[in-house]
PDB file of C-alpha atoms in Angstrom:
ATOM      1  CA  THR A   1      17.538 -27.062  -0.940  1.00 60.00           C
ATOM      2  CA  GLN A   2      15.211 -25.884  -3.536  1.00 65.00           C
ATOM      3  CA  LEU A   3      11.415 -27.093  -3.144  1.00 82.00           C
ATOM      4  CA  LEU A   4       8.642 -27.063  -5.665  1.00 91.00           C
ATOM      5  CA  GLU A   5       5.239 -27.488  -4.095  1.00 94.00           C
ATOM      6  CA  GLN A   6       1.765 -28.219  -6.238  1.00 96.00           C
ATOM      7  CA  SER A   7      -1.306 -27.762  -5.422  1.00 96.00           C
ATOM      8  CA  PRO A   8      -3.727 -29.792  -5.709  1.00 97.00           C
ATOM      9  CA  GLN A   9      -2.192 -33.154  -4.734  1.00 96.00           C
ATOM     10  CA  PHE A  10      -5.488 -34.769  -6.363  1.00 97.00           C
ATOM     11  CA  LEU A  11      -8.133 -33.434  -8.521  1.00 97.00           C
ATOM     12  CA  SER A  12     -10.736 -35.646  -9.629  1.00 98.00           C
ATOM     13  CA  ILE A  13     -13.182 -33.724 -12.379  1.00 97.00           C
ATOM     14  CA  GLN A  14     -16.066 -33.752 -14.641  1.00 97.00           C
ATOM     15  CA  GLU A  15     -15.278 -33.757 -18.473  1.00 98.00           C
ATOM     16  CA  GLY A  16     -15.716 -30.127 -19.396  1.00 98.00           C
ATOM     17  CA  GLU A  17     -14.926 -28.484 -16.322  1.00 98.00           C
ATOM     18  CA  ASN A  18     -12.222 -26.033 -16.286  1.00 98.00           C
ATOM     19  CA  LEU A  19      -9.004 -26.066 -13.749  1.00 98.00           C
ATOM     20  CA  THR A  20      -5.710 -24.614 -12.116  1.00 98.00           C
ATOM     21  CA  VAL A  21      -2.546 -26.116 -10.449  1.00 98.00           C
ATOM     22  CA  TYR A  22      -0.220 -24.038  -9.162  1.00 97.00           C
ATOM     23  CA  CYS A  23       3.185 -25.109  -8.649  1.00 97.00           C
ATOM     24  CA  ASN A  24       5.084 -22.756  -5.877  1.00 95.00           C
ATOM     25  CA  SER A  25       8.478 -22.453  -4.514  1.00 93.00           C
ATOM     26  CA  SER A  26      10.915 -19.771  -2.262  1.00 90.00           C
ATOM     27  CA  SER A  27      13.159 -20.336  -5.086  1.00 90.00           C
ATOM     28  CA  VAL A  28      14.116 -18.440  -8.034  1.00 91.00           C
ATOM     29  CA  PHE A  29      14.383 -21.213 -11.460  1.00 90.00           C
ATOM     30  CA  SER A  30      16.271 -19.883 -14.662  1.00 88.00           C
ATOM     31  CA  SER A  31      13.152 -21.865 -15.916  1.00 89.00           C
ATOM     32  CA  LEU A  32      10.149 -23.877 -15.738  1.00 92.00           C
ATOM     33  CA  GLN A  33       9.135 -27.007 -17.547  1.00 94.00           C
ATOM     34  CA  TRP A  34       5.476 -28.858 -16.989  1.00 97.00           C
ATOM     35  CA  TYR A  35       5.129 -32.629 -17.864  1.00 97.00           C
ATOM     36  CA  ARG A  36       2.439 -34.984 -18.213  1.00 97.00           C
ATOM     37  CA  GLN A  37       3.406 -38.476 -17.141  1.00 97.00           C
ATOM     38  CA  GLU A  38       1.226 -41.719 -17.321  1.00 94.00           C
ATOM     39  CA  PRO A  39       1.399 -44.738 -15.121  1.00 90.00           C
ATOM     40  CA  GLY A  40       4.822 -46.902 -15.692  1.00 87.00           C
ATOM     41  CA  GLU A  41       5.517 -44.232 -18.645  1.00 92.00           C
ATOM     42  CA  GLY A  42       8.460 -41.328 -18.265  1.00 95.00           C
ATOM     43  CA  PRO A  43       7.100 -37.969 -18.025  1.00 96.00           C
ATOM     44  CA  VAL A  44       6.413 -35.924 -21.447  1.00 96.00           C
ATOM     45  CA  LEU A  45       7.426 -32.447 -21.608  1.00 95.00           C
ATOM     46  CA  LEU A  46       4.660 -30.312 -21.843  1.00 96.00           C
ATOM     47  CA  VAL A  47       5.693 -26.392 -22.163  1.00 95.00           C
ATOM     48  CA  THR A  48       8.861 -24.939 -21.166  1.00 92.00           C
ATOM     49  CA  VAL A  49       8.783 -21.222 -20.061  1.00 93.00           C
ATOM     50  CA  VAL A  50      11.515 -18.986 -18.758  1.00 90.00           C
ATOM     51  CA  THR A  51      10.330 -15.145 -18.708  1.00 92.00           C
ATOM     52  CA  GLY A  52       8.578 -13.881 -15.899  1.00 94.00           C
ATOM     53  CA  GLY A  53       5.333 -13.223 -16.482  1.00 95.00           C
ATOM     54  CA  GLU A  54       5.321 -15.516 -19.641  1.00 95.00           C
ATOM     55  CA  VAL A  55       2.091 -16.910 -20.812  1.00 97.00           C
ATOM     56  CA  LYS A  56       2.142 -19.928 -23.251  1.00 97.00           C
ATOM     57  CA  LYS A  57      -0.845 -21.715 -24.789  1.00 97.00           C
ATOM     58  CA  LEU A  58      -0.558 -25.018 -25.827  1.00 95.00           C
ATOM     59  CA  LYS A  59      -4.376 -25.848 -27.532  1.00 96.00           C
ATOM     60  CA  ARG A  60      -6.918 -25.906 -24.471  1.00 97.00           C
ATOM     61  CA  LEU A  61      -3.484 -25.612 -21.598  1.00 97.00           C
ATOM     62  CA  THR A  62      -2.201 -22.075 -20.403  1.00 98.00           C
ATOM     63  CA  PHE A  63       1.077 -21.984 -18.857  1.00 97.00           C
ATOM     64  CA  GLN A  64       1.628 -19.266 -16.848  1.00 97.00           C
ATOM     65  CA  PHE A  65       5.253 -18.176 -15.186  1.00 95.00           C
ATOM     66  CA  GLY A  66       5.393 -16.041 -12.174  1.00 95.00           C
ATOM     67  CA  ASP A  67       6.805 -12.447 -12.556  1.00 94.00           C
ATOM     68  CA  ALA A  68       9.958 -13.414  -9.980  1.00 94.00           C
ATOM     69  CA  ARG A  69      10.020 -16.897 -11.415  1.00 92.00           C
ATOM     70  CA  LYS A  70       9.362 -18.773  -8.520  1.00 93.00           C
ATOM     71  CA  ASP A  71       5.984 -19.724  -9.645  1.00 94.00           C
ATOM     72  CA  SER A  72       3.736 -21.214 -12.367  1.00 96.00           C
ATOM     73  CA  SER A  73       0.769 -22.616 -12.676  1.00 97.00           C
ATOM     74  CA  LEU A  74      -1.017 -24.639 -15.566  1.00 98.00           C
ATOM     75  CA  HIS A  75      -4.971 -23.946 -16.251  1.00 98.00           C
ATOM     76  CA  ILE A  76      -6.903 -26.665 -18.441  1.00 98.00           C
ATOM     77  CA  THR A  77      -9.886 -25.706 -20.152  1.00 98.00           C
ATOM     78  CA  ALA A  78     -12.589 -27.963 -20.939  1.00 98.00           C
ATOM     79  CA  ALA A  79     -10.844 -30.796 -19.433  1.00 98.00           C
ATOM     80  CA  GLN A  80     -11.048 -34.393 -21.686  1.00 97.00           C
ATOM     81  CA  THR A  81     -10.387 -38.070 -19.997  1.00 97.00           C
ATOM     82  CA  GLY A  82      -7.309 -37.436 -22.224  1.00 96.00           C
ATOM     83  CA  ASP A  83      -6.245 -35.098 -20.164  1.00 97.00           C
ATOM     84  CA  THR A  84      -6.004 -38.090 -16.807  1.00 97.00           C
ATOM     85  CA  GLY A  85      -2.407 -38.287 -15.591  1.00 97.00           C
ATOM     86  CA  LEU A  86       0.586 -36.830 -13.345  1.00 97.00           C
ATOM     87  CA  TYR A  87       1.440 -33.496 -13.787  1.00 98.00           C
ATOM     88  CA  LEU A  88       4.808 -32.458 -12.656  1.00 97.00           C
ATOM     89  CA  CYS A  89       6.070 -29.329 -12.867  1.00 97.00           C
ATOM     90  CA  ALA A  90      10.559 -28.837 -12.305  1.00 94.00           C
ATOM     91  CA  GLY A  91      12.569 -25.733 -12.109  1.00 92.00           C
ATOM     92  CA  GLY A  92      15.965 -25.398 -14.237  1.00 88.00           C
ATOM     93  CA  PRO A  93      18.747 -24.093 -11.906  1.00 82.00           C
ATOM     94  CA  ARG A  94      19.746 -20.824 -11.986  1.00 78.00           C
ATOM     95  CA  GLY A  95      23.298 -20.673 -13.813  1.00 71.00           C
ATOM     96  CA  GLY A  96      22.336 -23.608 -16.034  1.00 65.00           C
ATOM     97  CA  GLY A  97      22.753 -27.055 -16.271  1.00 70.00           C
ATOM     98  CA  ASN A  98      20.398 -29.836 -16.162  1.00 79.00           C
ATOM     99  CA  LYS A  99      19.540 -30.899 -12.524  1.00 86.00           C
ATOM    100  CA  LEU A 100      15.777 -30.031 -12.671  1.00 90.00           C
ATOM    101  CA  THR A 101      14.172 -29.839  -9.460  1.00 92.00           C
ATOM    102  CA  PHE A 102      10.650 -31.797  -9.289  1.00 94.00           C
ATOM    103  CA  GLY A 103       7.437 -30.729  -7.948  1.00 95.00           C
ATOM    104  CA  THR A 104       5.736 -32.758  -5.671  1.00 92.00           C
ATOM    105  CA  GLY A 105       2.757 -33.961  -8.498  1.00 95.00           C
ATOM    106  CA  THR A 106      -0.562 -33.298  -8.972  1.00 97.00           C
ATOM    107  CA  GLN A 107      -3.089 -36.193  -9.848  1.00 97.00           C
ATOM    108  CA  LEU A 108      -5.500 -35.742 -12.213  1.00 98.00           C
ATOM    109  CA  LYS A 109      -8.678 -37.709 -12.887  1.00 98.00           C
ATOM    110  CA  VAL A 110     -11.127 -36.599 -15.314  1.00 98.00           C
ATOM    111  CA  GLU A 111     -14.058 -38.776 -15.907  1.00 97.00           C
ATOM    112  CA  LEU A 112     -17.719 -38.672 -18.308  1.00 94.00           C
TER     113      LEU A 112
ATOM    114  CA  LYS B   1      13.891 -38.133 -34.799  1.00 60.00           C
ATOM    115  CA  ALA B   2      14.263 -41.266 -32.321  1.00 76.00           C
ATOM    116  CA  GLY B   3      13.508 -40.432 -28.490  1.00 93.00           C
ATOM    117  CA  VAL B   4      15.046 -41.396 -25.236  1.00 97.00           C
ATOM    118  CA  THR B   5      15.813 -45.019 -25.199  1.00 97.00           C
ATOM    119  CA  GLN B   6      16.384 -46.804 -21.673  1.00 98.00           C
ATOM    120  CA  THR B   7      16.896 -50.638 -21.459  1.00 98.00           C
ATOM    121  CA  PRO B   8      16.044 -52.842 -19.991  1.00 97.00           C
ATOM    122  CA  ARG B   9      12.112 -51.731 -18.901  1.00 97.00           C
ATOM    123  CA  TYR B  10      12.097 -54.395 -16.150  1.00 97.00           C
ATOM    124  CA  LEU B  11      14.503 -55.774 -13.826  1.00 97.00           C
ATOM    125  CA  ILE B  12      14.048 -57.914 -11.348  1.00 98.00           C
ATOM    126  CA  LYS B  13      16.847 -57.867  -8.462  1.00 98.00           C
ATOM    127  CA  THR B  14      17.983 -59.752  -4.891  1.00 98.00           C
ATOM    128  CA  ARG B  15      19.143 -57.562  -2.458  1.00 98.00           C
ATOM    129  CA  GLY B  16      23.072 -57.182  -2.261  1.00 98.00           C
ATOM    130  CA  GLN B  17      23.244 -57.785  -5.939  1.00 98.00           C
ATOM    131  CA  GLN B  18      24.356 -54.651  -8.535  1.00 98.00           C
ATOM    132  CA  VAL B  19      22.636 -53.457 -11.712  1.00 98.00           C
ATOM    133  CA  THR B  20      23.649 -51.859 -14.325  1.00 98.00           C
ATOM    134  CA  LEU B  21      21.044 -49.541 -16.874  1.00 98.00           C
ATOM    135  CA  SER B  22      21.560 -47.839 -19.832  1.00 98.00           C
ATOM    136  CA  CYS B  23      20.463 -44.980 -21.427  1.00 98.00           C
ATOM    137  CA  SER B  24      20.382 -43.884 -25.460  1.00 98.00           C
ATOM    138  CA  PRO B  25      19.815 -39.813 -25.675  1.00 96.00           C
ATOM    139  CA  ILE B  26      18.251 -38.341 -28.318  1.00 95.00           C
ATOM    140  CA  SER B  27      20.925 -37.576 -31.301  1.00 94.00           C
ATOM    141  CA  GLY B  28      22.536 -34.989 -30.716  1.00 91.00           C
ATOM    142  CA  HIS B  29      22.227 -34.143 -27.233  1.00 92.00           C
ATOM    143  CA  ARG B  30      25.101 -34.298 -25.154  1.00 91.00           C
ATOM    144  CA  SER B  31      23.683 -34.174 -21.653  1.00 92.00           C
ATOM    145  CA  VAL B  32      22.315 -37.164 -19.917  1.00 94.00           C
ATOM    146  CA  SER B  33      20.339 -37.012 -15.877  1.00 94.00           C
ATOM    147  CA  TRP B  34      19.530 -39.904 -14.176  1.00 97.00           C
ATOM    148  CA  TYR B  35      16.152 -39.595 -11.882  1.00 97.00           C
ATOM    149  CA  GLN B  36      14.649 -41.567  -9.394  1.00 97.00           C
ATOM    150  CA  GLN B  37      11.179 -41.966  -9.129  1.00 96.00           C
ATOM    151  CA  THR B  38       9.338 -43.758  -5.956  1.00 95.00           C
ATOM    152  CA  PRO B  39       5.997 -43.071  -4.901  1.00 90.00           C
ATOM    153  CA  GLY B  40       7.286 -41.660  -1.507  1.00 87.00           C
ATOM    154  CA  GLN B  41       9.507 -39.746  -2.784  1.00 90.00           C
ATOM    155  CA  GLY B  42       8.991 -38.209  -6.226  1.00 92.00           C
ATOM    156  CA  LEU B  43      11.277 -37.489  -8.779  1.00 95.00           C
ATOM    157  CA  GLN B  44      14.625 -37.149  -7.261  1.00 95.00           C
ATOM    158  CA  PHE B  45      17.606 -35.820  -9.230  1.00 94.00           C
ATOM    159  CA  LEU B  46      20.609 -38.452  -9.060  1.00 96.00           C
ATOM    160  CA  PHE B  47      23.415 -37.295 -11.567  1.00 93.00           C
ATOM    161  CA  GLU B  48      23.804 -35.642 -14.302  1.00 92.00           C
ATOM    162  CA  TYR B  49      27.208 -36.178 -17.622  1.00 93.00           C
ATOM    163  CA  PHE B  50      27.923 -33.503 -19.919  1.00 91.00           C
ATOM    164  CA  SER B  51      30.485 -34.659 -22.417  1.00 89.00           C
ATOM    165  CA  GLU B  52      31.567 -37.905 -20.399  1.00 93.00           C
ATOM    166  CA  THR B  53      31.651 -35.805 -17.399  1.00 92.00           C
ATOM    167  CA  GLN B  54      29.870 -35.869 -14.454  1.00 92.00           C
ATOM    168  CA  ARG B  55      28.755 -32.312 -13.959  1.00 87.00           C
ATOM    169  CA  ASN B  56      25.682 -32.303 -11.063  1.00 87.00           C
ATOM    170  CA  LYS B  57      25.074 -35.031  -8.829  1.00 91.00           C
ATOM    171  CA  GLY B  58      22.064 -35.625  -6.328  1.00 93.00           C
ATOM    172  CA  ASN B  59      21.965 -36.635  -2.663  1.00 93.00           C
ATOM    173  CA  PHE B  60      22.301 -40.648  -3.048  1.00 96.00           C
ATOM    174  CA  PRO B  61      25.083 -42.690  -1.472  1.00 97.00           C
ATOM    175  CA  GLY B  62      28.255 -43.905  -3.146  1.00 96.00           C
ATOM    176  CA  ARG B  63      26.480 -46.999  -4.286  1.00 98.00           C
ATOM    177  CA  PHE B  64      24.798 -45.239  -7.132  1.00 98.00           C
ATOM    178  CA  SER B  65      27.428 -44.203 -10.356  1.00 97.00           C
ATOM    179  CA  GLY B  66      27.037 -43.764 -13.642  1.00 97.00           C
ATOM    180  CA  ARG B  67      29.100 -42.804 -16.416  1.00 97.00           C
ATOM    181  CA  GLN B  68      29.098 -41.883 -20.330  1.00 97.00           C
ATOM    182  CA  PHE B  69      30.832 -42.597 -23.142  1.00 97.00           C
ATOM    183  CA  SER B  70      31.884 -41.082 -26.090  1.00 96.00           C
ATOM    184  CA  ASN B  71      28.686 -41.079 -28.260  1.00 95.00           C
ATOM    185  CA  SER B  72      26.449 -39.763 -25.480  1.00 94.00           C
ATOM    186  CA  ARG B  73      24.700 -42.889 -24.079  1.00 97.00           C
ATOM    187  CA  SER B  74      25.053 -43.741 -20.455  1.00 98.00           C
ATOM    188  CA  GLU B  75      25.266 -46.304 -17.874  1.00 98.00           C
ATOM    189  CA  MET B  76      24.318 -45.943 -14.351  1.00 98.00           C
ATOM    190  CA  ASN B  77      25.207 -48.779 -11.743  1.00 98.00           C
ATOM    191  CA  VAL B  78      23.844 -49.369  -8.309  1.00 98.00           C
ATOM    192  CA  SER B  79      25.736 -51.418  -6.321  1.00 96.00           C
ATOM    193  CA  THR B  80      24.815 -53.612  -2.802  1.00 97.00           C
ATOM    194  CA  LEU B  81      21.002 -53.142  -3.887  1.00 98.00           C
ATOM    195  CA  GLU B  82      18.539 -52.941  -0.641  1.00 98.00           C
ATOM    196  CA  LEU B  83      14.862 -52.911  -1.278  1.00 97.00           C
ATOM    197  CA  GLY B  84      14.533 -49.229  -0.736  1.00 97.00           C
ATOM    198  CA  ASP B  85      16.321 -49.092  -4.228  1.00 98.00           C
ATOM    199  CA  SER B  86      13.051 -50.320  -5.797  1.00 98.00           C
ATOM    200  CA  ALA B  87      11.844 -47.656  -8.277  1.00 97.00           C
ATOM    201  CA  LEU B  88      11.390 -46.364 -11.427  1.00 97.00           C
ATOM    202  CA  TYR B  89      14.630 -45.090 -12.852  1.00 98.00           C
ATOM    203  CA  LEU B  90      14.043 -42.151 -15.602  1.00 98.00           C
ATOM    204  CA  CYS B  91      16.842 -41.027 -18.090  1.00 97.00           C
ATOM    205  CA  ALA B  92      16.304 -37.432 -19.534  1.00 95.00           C
ATOM    206  CA  SER B  93      18.158 -35.986 -22.716  1.00 94.00           C
ATOM    207  CA  SER B  94      19.504 -32.297 -23.284  1.00 90.00           C
ATOM    208  CA  PHE B  95      20.879 -30.745 -25.802  1.00 87.00           C
ATOM    209  CA  ALA B  96      23.028 -28.259 -23.155  1.00 73.00           C
ATOM    210  CA  GLY B  97      21.862 -25.366 -24.309  1.00 55.00           C
ATOM    211  CA  GLY B  98      21.076 -21.931 -22.760  1.00 54.00           C
ATOM    212  CA  PHE B  99      18.226 -23.747 -20.543  1.00 62.00           C
ATOM    213  CA  THR B 100      17.390 -27.233 -19.118  1.00 66.00           C
ATOM    214  CA  GLU B 101      14.682 -28.380 -21.721  1.00 84.00           C
ATOM    215  CA  ALA B 102      14.393 -32.301 -20.829  1.00 90.00           C
ATOM    216  CA  PHE B 103      13.054 -35.149 -22.824  1.00 93.00           C
ATOM    217  CA  PHE B 104      12.726 -38.490 -21.014  1.00 96.00           C
ATOM    218  CA  GLY B 105      12.299 -42.293 -21.690  1.00 97.00           C
ATOM    219  CA  GLN B 106      10.157 -44.672 -20.446  1.00 96.00           C
ATOM    220  CA  GLY B 107      12.146 -45.890 -17.613  1.00 97.00           C
ATOM    221  CA  THR B 108      13.505 -48.710 -16.375  1.00 98.00           C
ATOM    222  CA  ARG B 109      11.648 -50.564 -13.228  1.00 97.00           C
ATOM    223  CA  LEU B 110      13.771 -52.226 -11.258  1.00 98.00           C
ATOM    224  CA  THR B 111      12.467 -54.477  -8.205  1.00 98.00           C
ATOM    225  CA  VAL B 112      14.777 -55.296  -5.638  1.00 98.00           C
ATOM    226  CA  VAL B 113      13.625 -58.809  -3.310  1.00 98.00           C
TER     227      VAL B 113
END
């Protein structure tokens, strides 16, 4: 069974601070996706990384896929209150298909 | 381009009843996956349909079933509802290309009483 562990589980910070969320597994994934979810809504796709060592930047968000494609990180620079939400990583299976394995989630709260 | 549409948004059912949820994927997407989200278990994969065929299945009892129509719309059915089936049910649409980029609907909140 493939498992994805995220850390930290909860994070409460002040606006303007930086933070990093980690997503780790002992399994290799063909791709790694990051989502943000707000209460009562579906997850919204932020980014997809597919190559080991790949780094993608989306404004203040930086995503990295580990060289061995087993782990990933999300770094947010100068967090804003609008960044508040549940962050989820999800791994795509080797060999393709759309059976995603989701991480345990990181609940981020950014306060003024 | 319209997103993934799930209906209904909210549903309250009694134990023992059955329920059908609907999902319309993004136009042109041929893969539809279903997930169950609960506070204790997080997001868990139920099943995936591609071209009207179930391509992958998660570890859920046979009470959970689904189907996909020729226009790619999908339905999932849960029979003999249990209290533990209360959850947010999410549908994800994918083009079914080389890697799995999934776009989610807003979900159906099912409450079993």
